[in-house]
Amino acid sequence: MTKNYFTAKEEACKCCGQGRLVSDFREKLNKARELAGVPFFLTSAFRCEKHNREIGGAETSSHLAGIAVDIKCTDAWSRFKILHALLSVGFKRIGIGRTFIHVDDDLTKPLGVVWDYYSKKA
């Protein structure tokens, strides 16, 4: 059995403390954390609608359903280890930011995609 690396507080909305990650998503994330061998510091996990609006999250954000997290990542070595682990356990939706990696398991959105948050939107 895979260790649970995340507390209920880490998984909950930062503004109201409500919500948690979906159990299948959490289990897959735990497997990736174990494989990576580096800590996964969650900067965002479940979000309530109010908090999502306040931070400018998309109306269809997977964070609202408890199937997305942002993992703090500020160096190339950790980024490689985290990305390799996420892909190895089967995640198919990953976003790369300057200081974080977004991963979700939203089957209602395109799969087999990696995007960045650096590019300006047209």
PDB file of C-alpha atoms in Angstrom, residues 14-104:
ATOM      1  CA  LYS A  14      -7.100  27.700   1.468  1.00  0.00           C
ATOM      2  CA  CYS A  15      -9.907  30.187   2.131  1.00  0.00           C
ATOM      3  CA  CYS A  16     -12.538  28.060   3.876  1.00  0.00           C
ATOM      4  CA  GLY A  17     -10.894  24.724   4.726  1.00  0.00           C
ATOM      5  CA  GLN A  18     -13.596  22.780   2.878  1.00  0.00           C
ATOM      6  CA  GLY A  19     -13.151  19.976   0.361  1.00  0.00           C
ATOM      7  CA  ARG A  20     -10.578  17.285  -0.303  1.00  0.00           C
ATOM      8  CA  LEU A  21      -9.003  15.565  -3.237  1.00  0.00           C
ATOM      9  CA  VAL A  22     -10.890  12.697  -4.865  1.00  0.00           C
ATOM     10  CA  SER A  23      -9.496   9.429  -3.461  1.00  0.00           C
ATOM     11  CA  ASP A  24      -8.405   7.909  -6.814  1.00  0.00           C
ATOM     12  CA  PHE A  25      -6.624  11.146  -7.715  1.00  0.00           C
ATOM     13  CA  ARG A  26      -4.950  11.280  -4.276  1.00  0.00           C
ATOM     14  CA  GLU A  27      -3.758   7.679  -4.612  1.00  0.00           C
ATOM     15  CA  LYS A  28      -2.236   8.349  -8.031  1.00  0.00           C
ATOM     16  CA  LEU A  29      -0.572  11.506  -6.684  1.00  0.00           C
ATOM     17  CA  ASN A  30       0.828   9.543  -3.721  1.00  0.00           C
ATOM     18  CA  LYS A  31       2.314   6.976  -6.132  1.00  0.00           C
ATOM     19  CA  ALA A  32       3.961   9.768  -8.114  1.00  0.00           C
ATOM     20  CA  ARG A  33       5.330  11.344  -4.929  1.00  0.00           C
ATOM     21  CA  GLU A  34       6.804   8.013  -3.843  1.00  0.00           C
ATOM     22  CA  LEU A  35       8.378   7.421  -7.248  1.00  0.00           C
ATOM     23  CA  ALA A  36       9.801  10.948  -7.492  1.00  0.00           C
ATOM     24  CA  GLY A  37      11.607  10.716  -4.171  1.00  0.00           C
ATOM     25  CA  VAL A  38      11.229  14.470  -3.608  1.00  0.00           C
ATOM     26  CA  PRO A  39       8.585  16.285  -1.543  1.00  0.00           C
ATOM     27  CA  PHE A  40       5.422  17.509  -3.253  1.00  0.00           C
ATOM     28  CA  PHE A  41       4.473  20.804  -1.605  1.00  0.00           C
ATOM     29  CA  LEU A  42       0.904  21.572  -2.688  1.00  0.00           C
ATOM     30  CA  THR A  43       0.425  25.292  -3.323  1.00  0.00           C
ATOM     31  CA  SER A  44      -3.166  24.738  -4.464  1.00  0.00           C
ATOM     32  CA  ALA A  45      -5.421  21.698  -4.249  1.00  0.00           C
ATOM     33  CA  PHE A  46      -9.223  21.732  -3.801  1.00  0.00           C
ATOM     34  CA  ARG A  47     -10.773  25.189  -4.313  1.00  0.00           C
ATOM     35  CA  CYS A  48     -14.241  26.403  -3.472  1.00  0.00           C
ATOM     36  CA  GLU A  49     -15.952  28.530  -6.136  1.00  0.00           C
ATOM     37  CA  LYS A  50     -15.378  31.756  -4.180  1.00  0.00           C
ATOM     38  CA  HIS A  51     -11.631  31.176  -3.772  1.00  0.00           C
ATOM     39  CA  ASN A  52     -11.282  30.055  -7.382  1.00  0.00           C
ATOM     40  CA  ARG A  53     -12.912  33.324  -8.559  1.00  0.00           C
ATOM     41  CA  GLU A  54     -10.769  35.435  -6.205  1.00  0.00           C
ATOM     42  CA  ILE A  55      -7.514  34.032  -7.585  1.00  0.00           C
ATOM     43  CA  GLY A  56      -8.633  34.231 -11.216  1.00  0.00           C
ATOM     44  CA  GLY A  57      -9.055  30.473 -11.741  1.00  0.00           C
ATOM     45  CA  ALA A  58     -10.909  29.225 -14.798  1.00  0.00           C
ATOM     46  CA  GLU A  59     -14.652  28.666 -14.397  1.00  0.00           C
ATOM     47  CA  THR A  60     -14.057  25.045 -15.413  1.00  0.00           C
ATOM     48  CA  SER A  61     -11.022  24.571 -13.144  1.00  0.00           C
ATOM     49  CA  SER A  62     -10.391  20.962 -12.187  1.00  0.00           C
ATOM     50  CA  HIS A  63      -9.442  22.241  -8.714  1.00  0.00           C
ATOM     51  CA  LEU A  64     -13.181  22.767  -8.096  1.00  0.00           C
ATOM     52  CA  ALA A  65     -13.753  19.019  -8.423  1.00  0.00           C
ATOM     53  CA  GLY A  66     -10.791  17.945  -6.262  1.00  0.00           C
ATOM     54  CA  ILE A  67      -8.928  16.417  -9.195  1.00  0.00           C
ATOM     55  CA  ALA A  68      -6.121  18.959  -9.606  1.00  0.00           C
ATOM     56  CA  VAL A  69      -3.158  20.254  -7.655  1.00  0.00           C
ATOM     57  CA  ASP A  70      -0.325  22.705  -8.134  1.00  0.00           C
ATOM     58  CA  ILE A  71       3.013  21.406  -6.837  1.00  0.00           C
ATOM     59  CA  LYS A  72       5.700  23.903  -5.840  1.00  0.00           C
ATOM     60  CA  CYS A  73       8.753  23.486  -8.054  1.00  0.00           C
ATOM     61  CA  THR A  74      11.560  26.005  -8.438  1.00  0.00           C
ATOM     62  CA  ASP A  75      14.551  24.060  -9.773  1.00  0.00           C
ATOM     63  CA  ALA A  76      15.246  21.987 -12.890  1.00  0.00           C
ATOM     64  CA  TRP A  77      16.335  18.854 -11.009  1.00  0.00           C
ATOM     65  CA  SER A  78      13.085  18.636  -8.996  1.00  0.00           C
ATOM     66  CA  ARG A  79      11.034  19.566 -12.065  1.00  0.00           C
ATOM     67  CA  PHE A  80      12.477  16.604 -13.979  1.00  0.00           C
ATOM     68  CA  LYS A  81      11.886  14.165 -11.109  1.00  0.00           C
ATOM     69  CA  ILE A  82       8.310  15.363 -10.557  1.00  0.00           C
ATOM     70  CA  LEU A  83       7.424  15.345 -14.264  1.00  0.00           C
ATOM     71  CA  HIS A  84       8.939  11.901 -14.795  1.00  0.00           C
ATOM     72  CA  ALA A  85       6.971  10.509 -11.842  1.00  0.00           C
ATOM     73  CA  LEU A  86       3.674  12.130 -12.891  1.00  0.00           C
ATOM     74  CA  LEU A  87       3.978  10.714 -16.403  1.00  0.00           C
ATOM     75  CA  SER A  88       5.095   7.301 -15.115  1.00  0.00           C
ATOM     76  CA  VAL A  89       1.951   6.828 -13.006  1.00  0.00           C
ATOM     77  CA  GLY A  90      -0.300   7.813 -15.897  1.00  0.00           C
ATOM     78  CA  PHE A  91      -1.147  11.497 -15.564  1.00  0.00           C
ATOM     79  CA  LYS A  92      -2.021  12.920 -18.983  1.00  0.00           C
ATOM     80  CA  ARG A  93      -2.635  16.620 -18.207  1.00  0.00           C
ATOM     81  CA  ILE A  94       0.274  18.720 -16.945  1.00  0.00           C
ATOM     82  CA  GLY A  95       0.905  22.461 -16.884  1.00  0.00           C
ATOM     83  CA  ILE A  96       4.328  23.995 -16.246  1.00  0.00           C
ATOM     84  CA  GLY A  97       4.709  27.340 -14.463  1.00  0.00           C
ATOM     85  CA  ARG A  98       7.804  29.195 -13.295  1.00  0.00           C
ATOM     86  CA  THR A  99       7.348  28.057  -9.680  1.00  0.00           C
ATOM     87  CA  PHE A 100       4.863  25.183  -9.912  1.00  0.00           C
ATOM     88  CA  ILE A 101       3.643  22.167 -11.839  1.00  0.00           C
ATOM     89  CA  HIS A 102      -0.099  21.753 -12.312  1.00  0.00           C
ATOM     90  CA  VAL A 103      -1.463  18.234 -12.704  1.00  0.00           C
ATOM     91  CA  ASP A 104      -5.047  17.120 -13.061  1.00  0.00           C
TER      92      ASP A 104
END
